[in-house]
Coordinates of C-alpha atoms (C1' of nucleotides) in Angstrom, one line a residue:
Chain A
X1 CA -45.6 -30.0 105.5
X2 CA -48.8 -28.3 104.3
X3 CA -50.1 -24.8 104.4
X4 CA -53.6 -23.7 105.2
X5 CA -54.8 -24.4 101.7
X6 CA -53.6 -28.0 101.9
X7 CA -50.8 -27.2 99.4
X8 CA -47.6 -29.0 100.0
X9 CA -44.7 -26.8 101.1
X10 CA -41.1 -27.5 100.3
X11 CA -39.1 -26.5 103.3
X12 CA -40.5 -23.1 104.2
X13 CA -41.9 -22.4 100.7
X14 CA -45.0 -23.2 98.8
X15 CA -44.7 -25.7 96.0
X16 CA -44.1 -23.7 92.9
X17 CA -46.8 -24.2 90.2
X18 CA -45.6 -25.5 86.8
X19 CA -47.1 -22.4 85.2
X20 CA -44.7 -20.2 87.1
X21 CA -41.7 -22.5 86.3
X22 CA -42.5 -22.4 82.6
X23 CA -42.2 -18.6 82.7
X24 CA -38.8 -18.6 84.3
X25 CA -36.9 -19.2 81.0
X26 CA -38.7 -16.3 79.5
X27 CA -37.7 -14.0 82.3
X28 CA -34.2 -15.3 81.9
X29 CA -34.1 -14.5 78.2
X30 CA -35.3 -11.0 78.7
X31 CA -32.9 -10.3 81.5
X32 CA -30.1 -11.7 79.3
X33 CA -31.0 -9.1 76.7
X34 CA -31.1 -6.3 79.2
X35 CA -27.8 -7.4 80.6
X36 CA -26.3 -7.5 77.1
X37 CA -27.5 -3.9 76.5
X38 CA -25.8 -2.7 79.7
X39 CA -29.1 -2.0 81.5
X40 CA -28.2 -2.2 85.2
X41 CA -31.6 -2.1 86.9
X42 CA -35.2 -2.6 86.0
X43 CA -38.5 -2.3 87.8
X44 CA -41.2 -4.9 87.5
X45 CA -43.3 -2.2 85.8
X46 CA -40.8 -1.6 83.0
X47 CA -40.1 -5.3 82.6
X48 CA -43.8 -6.0 82.4
X49 CA -44.2 -3.6 79.6
X50 CA -41.4 -5.1 77.6
X51 CA -42.7 -8.6 78.1
X52 CA -46.4 -7.9 77.8
X53 CA -47.4 -9.3 81.2
X54 CA -48.5 -7.6 84.4
X55 CA -46.0 -6.2 86.9
X56 CA -48.0 -8.0 89.6
X57 CA -47.4 -11.4 87.9
X58 CA -43.6 -10.8 87.7
X59 CA -43.4 -9.9 91.4
X60 CA -45.6 -12.8 92.4
X61 CA -43.6 -15.2 90.3
X62 CA -40.2 -14.1 91.7
X63 CA -41.4 -14.2 95.3
X64 CA -42.0 -17.9 95.1
X65 CA -38.2 -18.1 95.2
X66 CA -37.3 -15.1 97.3
X67 CA -37.1 -11.3 97.4
X68 CA -34.7 -10.3 94.8
X69 CA -35.6 -6.6 94.5
X70 CA -35.4 -3.5 96.6
X71 CA -38.2 -1.1 97.3
X72 CA -37.8 2.2 95.5
X73 CA -35.1 0.8 93.2
X74 CA -36.4 -2.3 91.4
X75 CA -34.2 -5.2 90.5
X76 CA -30.5 -5.4 89.7
X77 CA -30.4 -6.9 86.2
X78 CA -27.2 -8.9 86.6
X79 CA -28.1 -10.2 90.0
X80 CA -31.6 -11.3 89.0
X81 CA -30.3 -12.9 85.8
X82 CA -27.9 -15.0 87.8
X83 CA -30.4 -15.9 90.5
X84 CA -32.9 -17.1 87.9
X85 CA -30.1 -19.0 86.2
X86 CA -29.3 -20.6 89.5
X87 CA -33.0 -21.5 90.2
X88 CA -33.1 -23.2 86.8
X89 CA -29.9 -25.0 87.6
X90 CA -27.9 -23.5 84.8
X91 CA -24.9 -23.1 87.1
X92 CA -24.2 -26.8 87.1
X93 CA -23.1 -28.6 83.9
X94 CA -25.5 -31.2 82.6
X95 CA -24.3 -34.0 80.4
X96 CA -26.6 -35.0 77.6
X97 CA -26.8 -37.8 75.0
X98 CA -28.8 -37.8 71.9
X99 CA -30.5 -41.1 70.8
X100 CA -31.5 -40.9 67.2
X101 CA -29.1 -39.2 64.8
X102 CA -31.5 -38.4 62.0
X103 CA -32.0 -34.9 60.8
X104 CA -33.5 -33.7 64.0
X105 CA -30.9 -35.4 66.1
X106 CA -28.1 -33.9 64.1
X107 CA -29.7 -30.4 64.2
X108 CA -29.8 -30.6 68.0
X109 CA -26.3 -31.8 68.1
X110 CA -25.2 -28.7 66.2
X111 CA -27.2 -26.3 68.4
X112 CA -24.6 -23.9 69.8
X113 CA -26.8 -22.4 72.5
X114 CA -26.9 -25.4 74.7
X115 CA -23.3 -25.4 75.8
X116 CA -23.6 -21.7 76.6
X117 CA -26.3 -22.6 79.2
X118 CA -24.3 -25.4 80.7
X119 CA -25.6 -28.3 78.7
X120 CA -22.9 -30.5 77.3
X121 CA -23.3 -33.1 74.6
X122 CA -21.5 -36.2 75.6
X123 CA -22.6 -38.7 72.9
X124 CA -24.8 -39.4 69.9
X125 CA -26.3 -42.8 69.2
X126 CA -28.2 -44.5 66.4
X127 CA -28.9 -48.0 65.1
X128 CA -28.4 -47.1 61.4
X129 CA -25.2 -48.6 60.0
X130 CA -24.8 -45.7 57.5
X131 CA -24.8 -43.1 60.3
X132 CA -22.5 -44.9 62.8
X133 CA -19.0 -43.2 62.8
X134 CA -20.2 -40.1 61.0
X135 CA -19.0 -37.1 62.8
X136 CA -21.4 -34.4 64.0
X137 CA -20.2 -31.3 65.7
X138 CA -17.0 -33.1 66.7
X139 CA -18.6 -36.2 68.0
X140 CA -18.7 -39.6 66.2
X141 CA -22.2 -41.2 66.1
X142 CA -22.0 -44.4 68.1
X143 CA -23.8 -47.7 67.7
X144 CA -26.9 -47.8 69.9
X145 CA -25.6 -51.2 71.1
X146 CA -22.8 -49.5 72.9
X147 CA -25.1 -47.1 74.8
X148 CA -25.2 -49.1 78.0
X149 CA -21.4 -49.4 78.2
X150 CA -21.0 -45.8 77.5
X151 CA -23.3 -44.7 80.3
X152 CA -21.5 -46.9 82.7
X153 CA -18.3 -45.1 81.9
X154 CA -19.7 -41.6 81.5
X155 CA -22.3 -40.2 83.8
X156 CA -25.2 -38.8 81.8
X157 CA -27.9 -36.5 83.2
X158 CA -30.3 -36.0 80.2
X159 CA -31.3 -38.3 77.4
X160 CA -32.6 -36.7 74.2
X161 CA -35.0 -38.8 72.2
X162 CA -35.1 -38.1 68.5
X163 CA -36.0 -41.6 67.4
X164 CA -38.9 -42.6 65.2
X165 CA -42.3 -42.7 66.8
X166 CA -42.6 -46.5 67.3
X167 CA -39.2 -46.8 68.9
X168 CA -39.7 -44.1 71.5
X169 CA -41.1 -46.2 74.4
X170 CA -38.4 -48.9 74.2
X171 CA -35.6 -46.4 73.9
X172 CA -37.0 -44.4 76.8
X173 CA -37.2 -47.6 78.9
X174 CA -33.6 -48.4 78.0
X175 CA -32.3 -44.9 79.0
X176 CA -34.2 -45.1 82.3
X177 CA -32.9 -48.6 83.0
X178 CA -29.4 -47.2 82.5
X179 CA -30.1 -44.6 85.3
X180 CA -31.0 -41.5 83.3
X181 CA -33.5 -39.5 85.2
X182 CA -34.4 -36.7 82.7
X183 CA -35.8 -37.3 79.2
X184 CA -36.2 -34.7 76.5
X185 CA -38.7 -36.3 74.1
X186 CA -39.2 -35.1 70.5
X187 CA -41.6 -37.8 69.4
X188 CA -45.3 -37.0 69.0
X189 CA -46.1 -39.4 71.7
X190 CA -46.5 -38.8 75.4
X191 CA -44.1 -40.8 77.6
X192 CA -45.6 -42.3 80.7
X193 CA -43.4 -41.2 83.4
X194 CA -42.8 -43.3 86.5
X195 CA -41.9 -41.8 89.9
X196 CA -38.5 -40.3 90.0
X197 CA -38.2 -39.5 86.2
X198 CA -38.7 -36.1 84.7
X199 CA -39.8 -35.5 81.2
X200 CA -40.2 -32.6 78.8
X201 CA -42.2 -33.4 75.7
X202 CA -41.6 -31.2 72.6
X203 CA -44.5 -32.0 70.3
X204 CA -43.7 -30.1 67.1
X205 CA -46.8 -31.3 65.3
X206 CA -49.1 -30.2 68.2
X207 CA -47.6 -26.7 67.9
X208 CA -48.2 -26.7 64.1
X209 CA -51.8 -27.9 64.5
X210 CA -52.3 -25.1 67.1
X211 CA -51.0 -22.6 64.5
X212 CA -53.4 -24.0 61.9
X213 CA -56.3 -23.5 64.3
X214 CA -55.3 -19.9 64.9
X215 CA -54.9 -19.3 61.2
X216 CA -58.4 -20.7 60.6
X217 CA -60.0 -18.6 63.2
X218 CA -58.2 -15.5 61.9
X219 CA -59.5 -16.2 58.4
X220 CA -63.1 -16.8 59.6
X221 CA -62.9 -13.6 61.8
X222 CA -61.9 -11.7 58.6
X223 CA -65.0 -12.9 56.9
X224 CA -67.4 -12.5 59.8
X225 CA -66.3 -9.2 61.3
Chain B
X1 CA -72.1 -10.2 71.5
X2 CA -71.3 -10.9 75.1
X3 CA -72.5 -13.5 77.6
X4 CA -73.3 -12.8 81.3
X5 CA -69.7 -12.9 82.3
X6 CA -68.8 -10.3 79.8
X7 CA -66.9 -12.9 77.7
X8 CA -67.1 -12.3 74.0
X9 CA -69.1 -14.9 72.1
X10 CA -68.4 -15.9 68.5
X11 CA -71.7 -16.4 66.8
X12 CA -73.6 -18.5 69.4
X13 CA -70.5 -19.8 71.2
X14 CA -68.2 -18.7 73.9
X15 CA -64.7 -17.7 72.8
X16 CA -62.6 -20.8 73.2
X17 CA -59.7 -20.4 75.7
X18 CA -56.2 -21.0 74.4
X19 CA -55.7 -23.7 77.1
X20 CA -58.5 -25.7 75.5
X21 CA -57.2 -25.2 72.0
X22 CA -53.7 -26.4 73.0
X23 CA -55.3 -29.7 74.2
X24 CA -57.0 -30.4 70.9
X25 CA -53.9 -31.8 69.2
X26 CA -53.4 -34.2 72.1
X27 CA -57.0 -35.5 71.8
X28 CA -56.4 -35.8 68.1
X29 CA -53.3 -38.0 68.7
X30 CA -55.0 -40.3 71.1
X31 CA -58.0 -40.7 68.8
X32 CA -55.7 -41.4 65.9
X33 CA -54.2 -44.3 68.0
X34 CA -57.6 -45.6 68.9
X35 CA -58.7 -45.5 65.3
X36 CA -55.6 -47.3 64.2
X37 CA -56.3 -50.0 66.7
X38 CA -59.8 -50.4 65.4
X39 CA -61.5 -49.2 68.5
X40 CA -64.9 -47.9 67.3
X41 CA -66.2 -46.1 70.3
X42 CA -64.9 -44.6 73.5
X43 CA -66.4 -42.9 76.6
X44 CA -65.0 -39.8 78.2
X45 CA -64.2 -41.9 81.2
X46 CA -62.2 -44.5 79.3
X47 CA -60.4 -41.8 77.3
X48 CA -59.7 -39.8 80.5
X49 CA -58.0 -42.8 82.0
X50 CA -55.8 -43.3 79.0
X51 CA -54.8 -39.7 78.8
X52 CA -54.5 -39.0 82.5
X53 CA -57.0 -36.2 82.7
X54 CA -60.5 -36.0 84.1
X55 CA -63.6 -37.1 82.1
X56 CA -65.2 -33.8 83.0
X57 CA -62.4 -31.9 81.3
X58 CA -62.8 -33.8 78.1
X59 CA -66.5 -33.3 78.0
X60 CA -66.2 -29.6 78.8
X61 CA -63.5 -29.1 76.2
X62 CA -65.4 -30.9 73.4
X63 CA -68.6 -29.0 74.2
X64 CA -67.0 -25.7 73.3
X65 CA -67.3 -26.9 69.8
X66 CA -70.5 -29.0 69.9
X67 CA -72.0 -32.2 71.2
X68 CA -70.1 -35.0 69.5
X69 CA -71.3 -37.8 71.8
X70 CA -74.3 -39.7 72.6
X71 CA -75.7 -40.5 76.0
X72 CA -75.3 -44.1 77.1
X73 CA -72.9 -44.7 74.2
X74 CA -70.0 -42.3 74.4
X75 CA -68.1 -41.0 71.3
X76 CA -67.7 -42.6 67.9
X77 CA -63.9 -42.6 67.5
X78 CA -63.7 -42.1 63.8
X79 CA -66.3 -39.3 63.8
X80 CA -64.7 -37.5 66.7
X81 CA -61.3 -37.9 65.2
X82 CA -62.5 -36.3 62.0
X83 CA -64.4 -33.5 63.8
X84 CA -61.4 -32.5 65.8
X85 CA -59.3 -32.6 62.7
X86 CA -61.8 -30.3 61.0
X87 CA -61.8 -27.9 64.0
X88 CA -58.0 -27.7 63.8
X89 CA -58.3 -27.1 60.1
X90 CA -56.5 -30.2 59.0
X91 CA -59.0 -30.9 56.2
X92 CA -57.6 -28.0 54.1
X93 CA -54.1 -28.1 52.7
X94 CA -51.7 -25.4 54.0
X95 CA -48.7 -24.4 52.0
X96 CA -45.6 -23.7 54.0
X97 CA -42.1 -22.3 53.3
X98 CA -39.0 -22.7 55.4
X99 CA -36.7 -19.7 55.8
X100 CA -33.3 -20.8 57.1
X101 CA -32.0 -24.1 55.7
X102 CA -29.5 -24.9 58.4
X103 CA -29.7 -28.1 60.3
X104 CA -33.0 -27.4 61.9
X105 CA -34.5 -26.1 58.7
X106 CA -33.4 -29.2 56.8
X107 CA -34.7 -31.5 59.6
X108 CA -38.1 -29.8 59.4
X109 CA -38.1 -30.1 55.6
X110 CA -37.6 -33.9 56.0
X111 CA -40.3 -34.3 58.5
X112 CA -42.8 -36.7 57.0
X113 CA -45.7 -36.2 59.3
X114 CA -46.5 -32.8 58.1
X115 CA -47.8 -33.8 54.7
X116 CA -50.0 -36.5 56.3
X117 CA -51.8 -33.7 58.3
X118 CA -52.3 -31.5 55.3
X119 CA -49.2 -29.3 55.5
X120 CA -47.3 -29.1 52.3
X121 CA -43.8 -27.7 51.9
X122 CA -43.6 -25.4 49.0
X123 CA -40.1 -23.9 49.3
X124 CA -37.0 -23.6 51.3
X125 CA -34.9 -20.4 51.4
X126 CA -31.5 -19.3 52.7
X127 CA -28.9 -16.6 52.1
X128 CA -25.9 -19.0 52.3
X129 CA -24.3 -19.5 48.9
X130 CA -23.2 -23.0 49.8
X131 CA -26.7 -24.1 50.6
X132 CA -28.5 -22.6 47.6
X133 CA -29.4 -25.3 45.0
X134 CA -28.8 -28.1 47.4
X135 CA -31.7 -30.5 47.3
X136 CA -33.6 -31.3 50.5
X137 CA -36.6 -33.7 50.4
X138 CA -37.1 -33.1 46.7
X139 CA -36.9 -29.3 46.9
X140 CA -34.0 -27.1 45.9
X141 CA -33.0 -24.6 48.5
X142 CA -33.6 -21.1 46.9
X143 CA -31.8 -17.8 47.3
X144 CA -33.6 -15.7 50.0
X145 CA -33.5 -12.9 47.4
X146 CA -36.1 -14.7 45.3
X147 CA -38.5 -15.1 48.2
X148 CA -40.7 -12.2 47.3
X149 CA -41.1 -13.3 43.7
X150 CA -41.8 -16.8 44.8
X151 CA -44.6 -15.8 47.1
X152 CA -46.2 -13.7 44.3
X153 CA -46.3 -16.8 42.1
X154 CA -47.2 -19.3 44.8
X155 CA -49.6 -18.6 47.6
X156 CA -48.1 -19.4 51.0
X157 CA -50.0 -19.8 54.2
X158 CA -47.4 -20.5 56.8
X159 CA -43.8 -19.2 57.1
X160 CA -41.4 -21.3 59.2
X161 CA -38.5 -19.3 60.7
X162 CA -35.4 -21.3 61.4
X163 CA -32.9 -18.5 60.9
X164 CA -30.3 -17.3 63.4
X165 CA -31.5 -15.4 66.4
X166 CA -30.5 -11.9 65.2
X167 CA -32.1 -12.2 61.8
X168 CA -35.5 -13.3 63.1
X169 CA -37.2 -9.9 63.3
X170 CA -36.2 -8.8 59.8
X171 CA -37.1 -12.1 58.2
X172 CA -40.4 -12.1 60.0
X173 CA -41.1 -8.6 58.8
X174 CA -40.3 -9.6 55.3
X175 CA -42.7 -12.6 55.4
X176 CA -45.5 -10.5 56.8
X177 CA -44.9 -7.8 54.2
X178 CA -45.3 -10.5 51.5
X179 CA -48.7 -11.3 53.0
X180 CA -48.0 -14.4 55.1
X181 CA -50.3 -14.4 58.1
X182 CA -49.0 -17.4 60.1
X183 CA -45.5 -17.7 61.5
X184 CA -43.9 -20.8 63.1
X185 CA -40.9 -19.4 64.9
X186 CA -38.0 -21.5 66.1
X187 CA -35.7 -18.8 67.4
X188 CA -35.4 -18.2 71.1
X189 CA -37.0 -14.8 70.8
X190 CA -40.6 -13.8 71.1
X191 CA -42.0 -12.2 68.0
X192 CA -44.1 -9.1 68.5
X193 CA -47.3 -9.9 66.7
X194 CA -49.3 -7.2 65.1
X195 CA -53.1 -7.5 64.6
X196 CA -54.0 -10.0 62.0
X197 CA -50.9 -12.2 62.3
X198 CA -50.8 -15.5 64.2
X199 CA -47.6 -17.0 65.7
X200 CA -46.5 -20.1 67.3
X201 CA -43.2 -19.9 69.1
X202 CA -41.2 -23.1 69.7
X203 CA -38.6 -22.2 72.2
X204 CA -36.4 -25.3 72.5
X205 CA -34.0 -23.8 75.0
X206 CA -36.9 -22.8 77.2
X207 CA -38.1 -26.4 77.2
X208 CA -34.6 -27.7 78.1
X209 CA -34.3 -25.1 80.9
X210 CA -37.6 -26.3 82.3
X211 CA -36.3 -29.9 82.2
X212 CA -33.2 -28.8 84.0
X213 CA -35.3 -27.2 86.7
X214 CA -37.4 -30.4 87.1
X215 CA -34.2 -32.5 87.4
X216 CA -32.8 -30.2 90.0
X217 CA -36.0 -30.4 92.1
X218 CA -36.0 -34.1 91.7
X219 CA -32.5 -34.4 93.0
X220 CA -33.1 -32.1 95.9
X221 CA -36.3 -34.0 96.8
X222 CA -34.2 -37.2 96.8
X223 CA -31.9 -35.7 99.4
X224 CA -34.6 -34.1 101.6
X225 CA -37.3 -36.7 101.7
Chain C
dT1 C1' -86.9 -51.1 80.4
dA2 C1' -82.4 -50.5 83.1
dG3 C1' -77.8 -49.0 82.7
dA4 C1' -74.6 -46.0 80.8
dT5 C1' -72.9 -41.8 79.6
dT6 C1' -73.6 -37.4 77.8
dG7 C1' -74.2 -32.2 78.0
dT8 C1' -74.5 -28.7 81.2
dT9 C1' -75.0 -26.2 85.5
dA10 C1' -73.1 -25.4 90.0
dA11 C1' -69.2 -25.7 93.2
dT12 C1' -64.5 -25.6 93.9
dC13 C1' -60.0 -24.7 93.1
dG14 C1' -56.0 -22.2 91.5
dA15 C1' -54.0 -18.4 89.1
dT16 C1' -53.9 -13.6 88.1
dT17 C1' -54.6 -8.9 89.2
dA18 C1' -55.3 -5.1 92.3
dA19 C1' -54.2 -2.7 96.3
dC20 C1' -51.3 -0.9 99.8
dA21 C1' -48.3 -0.9 103.9
dA22 C1' -43.4 -1.3 104.3
dT23 C1' -39.2 0.6 103.2
dC24 C1' -35.3 1.8 100.3
Chain D
dT1 C1' -37.3 13.8 103.2
dA2 C1' -40.3 12.6 99.2
dG3 C1' -40.9 9.5 95.5
dA4 C1' -40.6 5.1 93.9
dT5 C1' -41.2 0.4 94.0
dT6 C1' -41.1 -3.7 96.3
dG7 C1' -43.2 -7.9 98.9
dT8 C1' -47.5 -9.5 100.3
dT9 C1' -52.3 -9.8 101.4
dA10 C1' -56.9 -9.4 99.5
dA11 C1' -60.1 -9.4 95.6
dT12 C1' -61.2 -11.0 91.2
dC13 C1' -61.2 -13.8 87.5
dG14 C1' -60.9 -18.1 84.9
dA15 C1' -60.3 -22.9 84.7
dT16 C1' -61.2 -27.4 86.5
dT17 C1' -63.9 -30.7 88.8
dA18 C1' -68.2 -32.5 90.6
dA19 C1' -72.9 -33.4 90.2
dC20 C1' -77.0 -34.7 88.0
dA21 C1' -81.0 -34.3 84.9
dA22 C1' -81.6 -35.6 80.2
dT23 C1' -81.6 -39.3 77.1
dC24 C1' -79.7 -42.8 74.2

DNA sequence: TAGATTGTTAATCGATTAACAATC
DNA sequence: TAGATTGTTAATCGATTAACAATC
């Protein structure tokens, strides 16, 4: 089903652009803060000022998913917070495993916020003998060899890849062959995604390089201007 | 100085959009791979196929910074690699400190790739008594109280914030008051940036929520289509 | 030279902002 | 009711893609 611009529609709705989706977690964070501070309602204008975006953009973004506000009133904070959570799928629990129990893997395993949002760590795996059986946040690191068996016994939604660079493709392949459909990739390498697999790449070094660029420009502006 | 579209120009050049800048590290990674594999030259077409973007976009992006190619030949891999590195500022060493030596802070401290790109870790700080004096990647974790004195003795370019959520604003303020102009922020909170300070936020939970959204949509597409 | 491929301008596409009728 | 603020359409802006003359 296509609209007049040739854009695919899902059911009755336009396909939501990725730019919009990436803003949802940010709205969610701000609404969470408002809710914590017992603020019951908010207008797009007020929220736009807090967030440093336009009110138009907020209303446009939300209306991809439905009309959550009320003319003359604005938005009910708790309601909108829950709705965005539901859109993001935070109302259903997602089981995760970590592959690669080095520093980063262990740091992620200890991250408390995930569980709060409905993400549950089910297992941690590594190939390194000295790490196997070590306990991290209440879970014993398991031998990577037992991964396949584990996934057969325990359904897993999300695979977290915190393995060294050169092992990323093969580990990703393994996870996908075990039926995992979502990969959260921390290696500085883009994973080729096949149909039916979703991926989020977290390229820390890209972010640091971007920061270096900004700093450079800042310094040269100081000199020139 | 402004061009016909009213866009500010820097010297003779248009201001480079952030979207373009964020793509530079990715070009840099791909060129690094090509260089490692002894590939001496590449055309925008060939590179576009490897990266899954259009050749037009590559040529447009590069031409914000200058003409690095040659008609009929393409781009010299080593030259372009070095040029992009220079644009990103990777040819000058940047001193960094980490504030917050929890799991994430320690993971970052152990990250080997940073040094390779010219980022040098100069210090790690925390308030926790049990962490102070612990050695991480050859550096002793220092008392947060000694931060100010340390920065006076040792010039620092980049401050890495891996402290708990609620301490982020005050620590950021402290770093800025000590003269640090670039912050790499890992807390799930946007830092308000004042004039003359540059920030990169790494919101891990935002990325995970985006992944959850994609997974949801994937599953509902499976059912509907 | 002929073929290849850039740098750059023009055309298209998509995303953001503005405006306002609808309505709480 | 009058004022406020949404949902939505229209206008603008910016980013991407296409096209091609320049030239190696």
